[in-house]
Coordinates of N, CA and C in Angstrom, one line a residue:
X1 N 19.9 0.3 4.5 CA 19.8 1.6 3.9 C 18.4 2.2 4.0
X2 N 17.7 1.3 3.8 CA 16.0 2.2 3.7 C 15.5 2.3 5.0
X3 N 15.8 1.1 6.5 CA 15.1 1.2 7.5 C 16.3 2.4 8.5
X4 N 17.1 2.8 7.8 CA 17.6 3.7 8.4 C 16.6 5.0 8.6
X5 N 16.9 5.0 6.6 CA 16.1 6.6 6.3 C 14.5 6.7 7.1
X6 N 13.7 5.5 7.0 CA 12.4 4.9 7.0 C 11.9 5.7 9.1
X7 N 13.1 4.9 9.6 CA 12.5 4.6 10.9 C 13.3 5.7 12.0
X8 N 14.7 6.0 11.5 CA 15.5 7.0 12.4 C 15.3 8.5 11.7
X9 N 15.4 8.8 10.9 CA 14.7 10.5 10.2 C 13.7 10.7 10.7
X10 N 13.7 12.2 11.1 CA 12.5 12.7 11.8 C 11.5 12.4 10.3
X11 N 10.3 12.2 10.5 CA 8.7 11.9 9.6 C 9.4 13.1 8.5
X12 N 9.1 14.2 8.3 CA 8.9 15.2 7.4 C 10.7 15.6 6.8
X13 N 11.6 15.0 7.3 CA 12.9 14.8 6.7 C 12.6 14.7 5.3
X14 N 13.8 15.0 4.6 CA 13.2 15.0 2.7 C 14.2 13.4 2.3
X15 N 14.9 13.0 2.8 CA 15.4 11.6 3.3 C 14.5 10.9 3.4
X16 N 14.0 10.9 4.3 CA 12.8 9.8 4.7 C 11.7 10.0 3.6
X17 N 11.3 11.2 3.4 CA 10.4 11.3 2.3 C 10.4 10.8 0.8
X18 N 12.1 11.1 0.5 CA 12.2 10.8 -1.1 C 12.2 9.0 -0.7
X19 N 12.7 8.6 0.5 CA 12.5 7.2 0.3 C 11.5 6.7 0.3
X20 N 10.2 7.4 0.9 CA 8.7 6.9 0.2 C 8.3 6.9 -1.1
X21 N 9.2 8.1 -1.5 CA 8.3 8.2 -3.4 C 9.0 7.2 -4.3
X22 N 10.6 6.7 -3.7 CA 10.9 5.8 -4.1 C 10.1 4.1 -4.4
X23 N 9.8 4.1 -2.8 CA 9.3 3.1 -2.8 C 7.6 2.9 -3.5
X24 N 7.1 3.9 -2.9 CA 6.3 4.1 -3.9 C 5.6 3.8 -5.3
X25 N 6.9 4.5 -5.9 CA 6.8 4.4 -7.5 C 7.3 2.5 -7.9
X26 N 8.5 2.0 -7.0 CA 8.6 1.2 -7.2 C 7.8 -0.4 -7.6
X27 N 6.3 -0.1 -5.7 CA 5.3 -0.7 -5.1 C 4.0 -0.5 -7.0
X28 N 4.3 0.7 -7.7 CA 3.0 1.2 -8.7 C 3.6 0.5 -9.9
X29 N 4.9 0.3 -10.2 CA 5.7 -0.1 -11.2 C 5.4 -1.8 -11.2
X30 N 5.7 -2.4 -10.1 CA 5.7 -3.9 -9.9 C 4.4 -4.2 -9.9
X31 N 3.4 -3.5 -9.5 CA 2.1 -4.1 -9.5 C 1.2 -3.9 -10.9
X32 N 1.6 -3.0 -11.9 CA 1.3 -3.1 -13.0 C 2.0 -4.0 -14.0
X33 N 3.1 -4.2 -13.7 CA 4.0 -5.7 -14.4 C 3.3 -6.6 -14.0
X34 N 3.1 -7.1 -13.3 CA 2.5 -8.7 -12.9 C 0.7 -8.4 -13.6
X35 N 0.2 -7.1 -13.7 CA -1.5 -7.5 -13.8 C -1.6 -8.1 -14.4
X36 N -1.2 -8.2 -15.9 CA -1.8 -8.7 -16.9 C -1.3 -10.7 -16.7
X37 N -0.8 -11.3 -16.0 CA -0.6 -12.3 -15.9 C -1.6 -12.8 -14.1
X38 N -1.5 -11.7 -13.3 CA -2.2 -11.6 -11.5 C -3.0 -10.9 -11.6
X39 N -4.1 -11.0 -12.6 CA -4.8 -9.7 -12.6 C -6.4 -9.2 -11.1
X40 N -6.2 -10.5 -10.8 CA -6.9 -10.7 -9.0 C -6.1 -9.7 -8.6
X41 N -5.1 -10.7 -8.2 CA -4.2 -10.1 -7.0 C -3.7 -8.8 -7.3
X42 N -3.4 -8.2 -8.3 CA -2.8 -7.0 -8.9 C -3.8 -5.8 -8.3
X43 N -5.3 -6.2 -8.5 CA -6.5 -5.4 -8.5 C -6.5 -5.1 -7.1
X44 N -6.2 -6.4 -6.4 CA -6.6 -6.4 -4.6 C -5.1 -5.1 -4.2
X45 N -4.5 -5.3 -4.5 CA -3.1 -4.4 -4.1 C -3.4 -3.3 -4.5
X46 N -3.7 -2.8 -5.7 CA -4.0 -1.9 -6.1 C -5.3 -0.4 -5.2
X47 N -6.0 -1.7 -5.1 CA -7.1 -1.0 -4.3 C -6.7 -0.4 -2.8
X48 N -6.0 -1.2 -2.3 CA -4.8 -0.9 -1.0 C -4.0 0.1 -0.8
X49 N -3.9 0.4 -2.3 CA -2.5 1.4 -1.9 C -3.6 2.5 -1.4
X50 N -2.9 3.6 -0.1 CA -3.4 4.3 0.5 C -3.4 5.7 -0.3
X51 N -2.2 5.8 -1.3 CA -2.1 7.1 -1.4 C -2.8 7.4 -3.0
X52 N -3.5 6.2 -3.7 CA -4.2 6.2 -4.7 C -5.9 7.1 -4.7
X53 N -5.8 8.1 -5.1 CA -6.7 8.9 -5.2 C -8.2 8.3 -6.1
X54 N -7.6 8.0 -7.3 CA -8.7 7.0 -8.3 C -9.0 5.9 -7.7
X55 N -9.9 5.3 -8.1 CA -10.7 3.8 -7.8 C -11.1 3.1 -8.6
X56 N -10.3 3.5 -10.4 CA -11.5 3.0 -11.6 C -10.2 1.4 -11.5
X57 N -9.0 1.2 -10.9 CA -8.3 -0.1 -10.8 C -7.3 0.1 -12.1
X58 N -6.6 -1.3 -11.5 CA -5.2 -1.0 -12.4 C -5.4 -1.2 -13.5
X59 N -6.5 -1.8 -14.1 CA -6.4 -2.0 -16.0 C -7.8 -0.7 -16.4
X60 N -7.6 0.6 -16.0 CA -8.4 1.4 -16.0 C -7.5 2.5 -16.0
X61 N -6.7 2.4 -14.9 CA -5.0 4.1 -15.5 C -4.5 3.4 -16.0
X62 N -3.9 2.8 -17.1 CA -3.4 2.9 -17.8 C -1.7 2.1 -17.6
X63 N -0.8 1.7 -18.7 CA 0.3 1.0 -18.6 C 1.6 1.8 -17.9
X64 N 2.6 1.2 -17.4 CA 3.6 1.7 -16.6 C 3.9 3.3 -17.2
X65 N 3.7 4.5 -16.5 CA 4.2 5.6 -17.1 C 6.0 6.0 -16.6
X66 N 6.6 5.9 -16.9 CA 8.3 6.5 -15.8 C 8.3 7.5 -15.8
X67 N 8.3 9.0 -15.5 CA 8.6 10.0 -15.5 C 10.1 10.4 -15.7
X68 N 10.4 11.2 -16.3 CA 11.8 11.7 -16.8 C 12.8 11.7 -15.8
X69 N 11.7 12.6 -14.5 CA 12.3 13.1 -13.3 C 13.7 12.0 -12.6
X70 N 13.3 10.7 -13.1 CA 13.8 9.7 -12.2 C 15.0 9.4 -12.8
X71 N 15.3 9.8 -14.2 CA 16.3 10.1 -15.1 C 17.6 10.9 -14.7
X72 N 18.7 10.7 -14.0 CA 19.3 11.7 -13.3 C 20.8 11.1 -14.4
X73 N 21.4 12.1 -14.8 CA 22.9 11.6 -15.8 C 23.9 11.1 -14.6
X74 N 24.2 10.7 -14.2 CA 25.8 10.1 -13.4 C 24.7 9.5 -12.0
X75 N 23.9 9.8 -11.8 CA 23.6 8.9 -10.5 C 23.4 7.2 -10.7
X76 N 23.3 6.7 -11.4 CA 23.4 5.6 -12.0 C 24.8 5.1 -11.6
X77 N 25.9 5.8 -12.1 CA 27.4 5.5 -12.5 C 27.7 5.6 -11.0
X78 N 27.4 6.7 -9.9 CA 27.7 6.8 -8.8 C 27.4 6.1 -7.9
X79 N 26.2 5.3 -7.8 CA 25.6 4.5 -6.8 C 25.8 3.0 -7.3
X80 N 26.8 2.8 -8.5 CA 27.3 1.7 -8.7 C 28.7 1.3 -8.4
X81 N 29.3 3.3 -8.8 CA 30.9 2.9 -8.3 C 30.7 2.7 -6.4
X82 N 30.0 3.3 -5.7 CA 29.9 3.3 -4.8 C 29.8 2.2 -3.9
X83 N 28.7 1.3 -5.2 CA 28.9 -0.3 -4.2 C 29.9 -1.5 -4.8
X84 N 30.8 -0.7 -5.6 CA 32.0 -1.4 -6.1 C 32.8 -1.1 -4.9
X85 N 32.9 0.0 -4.0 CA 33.9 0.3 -3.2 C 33.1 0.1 -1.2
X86 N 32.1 -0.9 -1.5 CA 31.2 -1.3 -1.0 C 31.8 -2.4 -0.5
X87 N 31.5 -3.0 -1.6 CA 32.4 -4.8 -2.0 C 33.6 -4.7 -1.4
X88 N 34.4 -3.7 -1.6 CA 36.0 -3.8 -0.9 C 36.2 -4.1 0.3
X89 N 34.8 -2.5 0.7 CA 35.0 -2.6 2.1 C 34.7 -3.9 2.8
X90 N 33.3 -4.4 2.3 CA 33.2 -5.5 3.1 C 34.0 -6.8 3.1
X91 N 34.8 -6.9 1.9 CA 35.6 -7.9 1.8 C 36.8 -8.0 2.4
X92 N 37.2 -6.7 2.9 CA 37.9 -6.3 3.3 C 38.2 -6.4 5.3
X93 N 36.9 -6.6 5.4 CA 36.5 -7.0 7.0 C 36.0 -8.5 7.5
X94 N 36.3 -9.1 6.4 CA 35.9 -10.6 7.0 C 34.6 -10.9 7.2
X95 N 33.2 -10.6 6.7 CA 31.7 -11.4 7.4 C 31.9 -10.4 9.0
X96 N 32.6 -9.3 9.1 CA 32.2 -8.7 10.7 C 31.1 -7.5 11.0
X97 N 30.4 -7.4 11.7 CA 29.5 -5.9 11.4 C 29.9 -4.7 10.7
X98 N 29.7 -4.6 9.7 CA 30.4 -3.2 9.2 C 30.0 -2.1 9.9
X99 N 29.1 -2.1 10.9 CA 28.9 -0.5 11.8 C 29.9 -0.6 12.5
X100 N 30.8 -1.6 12.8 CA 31.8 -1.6 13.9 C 33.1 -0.9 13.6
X101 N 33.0 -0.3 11.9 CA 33.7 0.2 11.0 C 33.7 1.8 10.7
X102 N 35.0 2.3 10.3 CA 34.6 3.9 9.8 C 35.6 3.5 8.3
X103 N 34.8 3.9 7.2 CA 35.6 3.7 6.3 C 36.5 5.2 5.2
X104 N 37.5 5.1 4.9 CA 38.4 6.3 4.6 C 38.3 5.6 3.0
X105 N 37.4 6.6 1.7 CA 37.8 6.4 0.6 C 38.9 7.2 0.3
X106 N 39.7 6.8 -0.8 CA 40.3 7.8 -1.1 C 40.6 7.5 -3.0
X107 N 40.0 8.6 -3.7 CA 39.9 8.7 -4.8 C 41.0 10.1 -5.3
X108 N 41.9 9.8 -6.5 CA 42.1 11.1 -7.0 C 41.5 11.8 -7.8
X109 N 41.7 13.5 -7.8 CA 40.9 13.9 -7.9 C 40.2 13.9 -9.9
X110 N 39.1 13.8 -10.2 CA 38.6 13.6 -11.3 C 37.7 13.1 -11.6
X111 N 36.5 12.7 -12.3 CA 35.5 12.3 -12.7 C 34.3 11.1 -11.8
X112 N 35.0 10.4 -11.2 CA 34.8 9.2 -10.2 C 34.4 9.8 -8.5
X113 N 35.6 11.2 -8.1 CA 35.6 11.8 -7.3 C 34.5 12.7 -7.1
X114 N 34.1 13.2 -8.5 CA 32.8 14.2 -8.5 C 31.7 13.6 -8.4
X115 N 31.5 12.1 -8.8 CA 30.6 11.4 -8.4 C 30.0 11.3 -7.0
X116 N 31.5 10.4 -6.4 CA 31.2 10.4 -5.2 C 30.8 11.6 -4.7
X117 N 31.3 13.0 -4.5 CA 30.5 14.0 -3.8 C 29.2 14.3 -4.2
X118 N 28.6 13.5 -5.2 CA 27.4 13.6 -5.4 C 26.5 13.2 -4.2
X119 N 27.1 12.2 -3.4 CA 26.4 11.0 -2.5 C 27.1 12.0 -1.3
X120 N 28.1 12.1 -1.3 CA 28.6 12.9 0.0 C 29.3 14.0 -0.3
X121 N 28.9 15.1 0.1 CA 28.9 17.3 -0.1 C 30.3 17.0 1.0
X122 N 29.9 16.6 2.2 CA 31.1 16.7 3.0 C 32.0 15.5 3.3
X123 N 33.4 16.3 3.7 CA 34.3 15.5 3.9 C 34.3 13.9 4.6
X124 N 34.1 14.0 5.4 CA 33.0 13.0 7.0 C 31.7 13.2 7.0
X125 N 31.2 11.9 6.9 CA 30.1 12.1 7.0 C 29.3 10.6 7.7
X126 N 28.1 10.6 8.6 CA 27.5 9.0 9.4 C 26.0 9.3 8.8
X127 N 25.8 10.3 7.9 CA 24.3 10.6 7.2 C 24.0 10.5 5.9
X128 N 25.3 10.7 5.3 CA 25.5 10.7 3.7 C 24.7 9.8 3.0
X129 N 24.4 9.8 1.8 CA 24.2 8.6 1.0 C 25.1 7.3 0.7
X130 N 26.7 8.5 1.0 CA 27.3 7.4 0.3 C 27.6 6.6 1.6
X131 N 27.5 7.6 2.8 CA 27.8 6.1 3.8 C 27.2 5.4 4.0
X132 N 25.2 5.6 3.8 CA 24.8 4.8 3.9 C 24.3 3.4 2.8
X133 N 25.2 4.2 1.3 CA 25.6 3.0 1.0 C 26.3 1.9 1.0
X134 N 27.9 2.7 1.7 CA 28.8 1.7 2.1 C 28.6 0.9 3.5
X135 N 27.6 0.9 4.3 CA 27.0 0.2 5.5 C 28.1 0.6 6.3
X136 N 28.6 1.7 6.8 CA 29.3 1.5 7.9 C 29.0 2.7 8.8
X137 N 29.3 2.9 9.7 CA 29.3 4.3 10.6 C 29.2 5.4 10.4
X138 N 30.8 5.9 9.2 CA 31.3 7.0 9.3 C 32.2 6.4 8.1
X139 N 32.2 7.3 6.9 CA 32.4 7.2 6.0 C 33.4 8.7 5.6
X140 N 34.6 8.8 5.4 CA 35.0 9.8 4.8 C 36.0 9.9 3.7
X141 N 35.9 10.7 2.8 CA 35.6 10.9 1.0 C 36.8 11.9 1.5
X142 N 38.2 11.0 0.6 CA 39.9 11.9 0.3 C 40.2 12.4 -0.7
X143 N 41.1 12.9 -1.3 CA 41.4 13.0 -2.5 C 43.4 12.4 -2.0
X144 N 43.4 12.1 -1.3 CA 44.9 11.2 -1.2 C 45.0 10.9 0.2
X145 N 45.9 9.7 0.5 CA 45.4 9.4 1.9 C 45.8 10.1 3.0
X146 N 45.2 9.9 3.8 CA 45.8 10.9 5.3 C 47.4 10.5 5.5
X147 N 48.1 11.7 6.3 CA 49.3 11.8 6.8 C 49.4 10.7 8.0
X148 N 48.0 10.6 8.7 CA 48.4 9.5 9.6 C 48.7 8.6 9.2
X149 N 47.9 7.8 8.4 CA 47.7 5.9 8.2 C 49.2 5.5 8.4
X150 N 48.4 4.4 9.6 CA 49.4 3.4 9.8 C 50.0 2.7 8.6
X151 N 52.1 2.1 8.9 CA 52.4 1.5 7.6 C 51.6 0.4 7.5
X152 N 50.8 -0.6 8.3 CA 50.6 -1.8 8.0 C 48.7 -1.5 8.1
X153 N 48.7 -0.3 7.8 CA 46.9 -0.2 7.3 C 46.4 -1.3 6.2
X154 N 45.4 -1.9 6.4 CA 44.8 -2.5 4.9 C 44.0 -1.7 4.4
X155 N 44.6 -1.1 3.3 CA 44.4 -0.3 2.4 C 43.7 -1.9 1.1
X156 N 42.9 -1.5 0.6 CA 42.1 -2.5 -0.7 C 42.0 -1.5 -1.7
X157 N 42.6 -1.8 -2.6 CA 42.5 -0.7 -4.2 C 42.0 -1.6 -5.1
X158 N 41.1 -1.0 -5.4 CA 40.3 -0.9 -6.7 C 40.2 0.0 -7.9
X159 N 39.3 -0.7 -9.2 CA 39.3 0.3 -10.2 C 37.8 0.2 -10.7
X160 N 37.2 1.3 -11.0 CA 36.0 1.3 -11.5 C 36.0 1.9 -13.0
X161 N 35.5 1.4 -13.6 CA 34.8 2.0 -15.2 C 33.9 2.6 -15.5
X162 N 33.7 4.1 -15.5 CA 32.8 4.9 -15.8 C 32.3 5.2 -17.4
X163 N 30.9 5.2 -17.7 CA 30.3 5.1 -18.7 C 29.6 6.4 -19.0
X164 N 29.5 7.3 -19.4 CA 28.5 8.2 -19.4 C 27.9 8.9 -20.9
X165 N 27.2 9.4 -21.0 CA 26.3 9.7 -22.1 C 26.7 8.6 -23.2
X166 N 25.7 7.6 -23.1 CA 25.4 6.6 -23.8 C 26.6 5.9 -24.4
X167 N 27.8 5.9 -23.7 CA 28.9 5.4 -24.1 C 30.1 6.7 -24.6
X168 N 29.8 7.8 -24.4 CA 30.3 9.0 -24.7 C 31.6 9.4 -24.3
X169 N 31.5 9.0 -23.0 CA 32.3 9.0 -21.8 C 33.3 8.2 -21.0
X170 N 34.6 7.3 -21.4 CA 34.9 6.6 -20.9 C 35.9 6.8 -20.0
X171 N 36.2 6.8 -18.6 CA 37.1 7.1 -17.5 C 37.4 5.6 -16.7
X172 N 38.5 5.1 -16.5 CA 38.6 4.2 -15.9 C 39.5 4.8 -14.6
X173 N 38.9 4.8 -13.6 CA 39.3 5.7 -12.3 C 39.4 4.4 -11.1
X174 N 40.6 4.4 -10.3 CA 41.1 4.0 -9.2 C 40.8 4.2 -8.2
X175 N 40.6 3.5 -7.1 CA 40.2 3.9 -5.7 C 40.8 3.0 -4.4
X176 N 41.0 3.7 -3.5 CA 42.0 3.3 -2.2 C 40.4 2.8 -1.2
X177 N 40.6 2.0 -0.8 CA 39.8 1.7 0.7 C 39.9 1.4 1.8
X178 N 39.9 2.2 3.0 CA 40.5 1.9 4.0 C 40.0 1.6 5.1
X179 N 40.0 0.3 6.1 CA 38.4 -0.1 7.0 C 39.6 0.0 8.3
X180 N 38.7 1.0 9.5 CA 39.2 1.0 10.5 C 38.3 0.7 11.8
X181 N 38.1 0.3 12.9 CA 37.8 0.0 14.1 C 37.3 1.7 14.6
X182 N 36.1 1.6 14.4 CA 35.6 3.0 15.0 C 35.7 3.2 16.1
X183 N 36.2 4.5 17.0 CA 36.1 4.5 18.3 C 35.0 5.0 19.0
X184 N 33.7 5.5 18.4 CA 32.5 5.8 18.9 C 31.8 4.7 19.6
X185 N 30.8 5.6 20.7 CA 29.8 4.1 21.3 C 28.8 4.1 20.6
X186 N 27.6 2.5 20.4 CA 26.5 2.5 19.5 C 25.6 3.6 20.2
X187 N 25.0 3.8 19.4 CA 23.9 5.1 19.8 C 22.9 3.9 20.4
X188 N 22.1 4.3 20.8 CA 21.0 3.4 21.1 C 19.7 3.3 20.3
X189 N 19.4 4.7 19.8 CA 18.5 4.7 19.1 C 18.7 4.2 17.6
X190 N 19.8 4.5 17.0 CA 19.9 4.0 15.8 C 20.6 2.7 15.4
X191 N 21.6 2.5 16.2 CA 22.5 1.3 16.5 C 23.4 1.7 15.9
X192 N 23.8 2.3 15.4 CA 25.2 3.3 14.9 C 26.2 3.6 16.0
X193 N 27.7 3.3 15.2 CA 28.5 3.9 16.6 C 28.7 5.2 16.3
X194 N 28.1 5.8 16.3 CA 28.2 7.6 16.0 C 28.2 8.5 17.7
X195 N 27.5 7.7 18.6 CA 27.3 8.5 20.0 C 28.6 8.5 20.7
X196 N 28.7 9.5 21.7 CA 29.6 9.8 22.3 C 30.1 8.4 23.7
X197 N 28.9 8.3 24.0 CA 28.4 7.1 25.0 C 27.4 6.3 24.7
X198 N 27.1 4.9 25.5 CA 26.3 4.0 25.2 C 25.0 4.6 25.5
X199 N 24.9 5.4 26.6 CA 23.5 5.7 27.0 C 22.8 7.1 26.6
X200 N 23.4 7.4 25.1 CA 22.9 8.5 25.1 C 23.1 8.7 23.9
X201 N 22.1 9.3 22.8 CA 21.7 8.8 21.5 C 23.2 9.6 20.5
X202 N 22.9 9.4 19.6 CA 24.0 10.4 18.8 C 24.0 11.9 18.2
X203 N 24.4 12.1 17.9 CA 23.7 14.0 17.6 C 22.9 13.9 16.8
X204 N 22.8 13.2 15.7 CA 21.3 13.1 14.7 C 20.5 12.6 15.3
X205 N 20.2 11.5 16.4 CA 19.1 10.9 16.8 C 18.6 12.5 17.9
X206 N 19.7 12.9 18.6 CA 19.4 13.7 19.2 C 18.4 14.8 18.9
X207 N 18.7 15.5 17.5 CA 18.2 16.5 17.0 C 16.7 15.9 16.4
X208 N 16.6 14.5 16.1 CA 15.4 13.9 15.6 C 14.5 14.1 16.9
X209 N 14.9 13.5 18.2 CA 13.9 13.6 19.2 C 13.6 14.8 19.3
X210 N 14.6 15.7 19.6 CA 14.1 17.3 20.3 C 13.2 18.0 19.3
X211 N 13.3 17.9 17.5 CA 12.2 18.0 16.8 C 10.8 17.4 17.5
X212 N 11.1 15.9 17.7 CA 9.6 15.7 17.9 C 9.0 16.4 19.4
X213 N 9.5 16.3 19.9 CA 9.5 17.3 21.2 C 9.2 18.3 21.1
X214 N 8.9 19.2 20.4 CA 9.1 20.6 19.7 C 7.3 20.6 19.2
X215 N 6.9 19.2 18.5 CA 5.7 19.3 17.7 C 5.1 18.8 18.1

């Protein structure tokens, strides 16, 4: 998930960026928990981090601050139902690469469903959040299953429990999973089977290089 956003996003992508502030805050969070027990080592890290503007050291700013910002209502509920239908998928493929996979959710429509398009706007998607939570290729978000699927598809149904405003909210919502044999080649650049051909990257990698090309 991270060395995707980290290493295949063109640098100034807001992808690759929010996954710095993530890590980031995470790297300022963890290193202020351990001082008061590592207070050496906490200091030496501290001094390290590159994007620390002060110098007075970590028992000098002050104890863990969180900001509100990081506070989002249903993102929580969504990137958990998400790797509930994670678990399907992978259980669902035996221990095999899941990029070798395109997976078809299919949720009805209602509370669980709105989630999900929180993580993915579009129908299909190999960039999404949510696909790149469910580890696979190409990830596409239904509200009932396609007209094709085969009779003998393994379809994996699940149910998730939604919780929201402090217990306010209780929806227990269903979900279909469906793992299929992608027919794309791996890109080379990202290792995704998203490309058309083996020798030639996929439209996102594509659009990443000709950016850098450009600057």
């Amino acid at each position: 998930l991270l060395s995707c956003r980290l290493y295949c996003e063109e640098a100034k992508d807001p992808k690759r960026r929010s996954c710095l502030s993530v890590l980031a805050e995470a790297l300022d969070v963890v290193v202020r928990s351990f001082a008061p027990i590592l207070p050496h080592l906490a200091e030496e890290v501290f001094q390290y981090i590159p994007y620390k503007k002060d110098s007075e050291g970590v028992f000098r700013t002050g104890w863990i601050q969180a900001s509100s910002a990081w506070k989002k209502p249903g993102i929580e509920e969504a990137v958990e139902g998400a790797c509930a239908m994670r678990d399907s998928f992978l259980g669902s493929i035996s221990g095999k690469n899941a990029l070798e996979y395109e997976v078809i959710i299919v949720i009805e429509p209602g509370l669980l469903f709105e989630l999900m398009e929180a993580l993915q706007a579009e129908e299909t998607s190999s960039v999404s959040q949510l696909n790149e939570i469910m580890m696979a290729s190409q990830t596409t978000l239904l509200s009932e299953l396609p007209k094709e699927t085969p009779a003998d598809a393994n379809i994996v149904k699940g149910t998730f429990l939604i919780n929201l405003e402090g217990g306010g909210i209780h929806e227990q919502s269903s979900y279909k999973v469906i793992a299929r044999p992608i027919a794309k080649a791996k890109c080379p650049r990202c290792r995704r089977y998203t490309a058309e051909s083996s020798s030639t990257p996929c439209p996102r990698c594509l659009t990443v290089l000709a950016g850098k090309g450009s600057t």
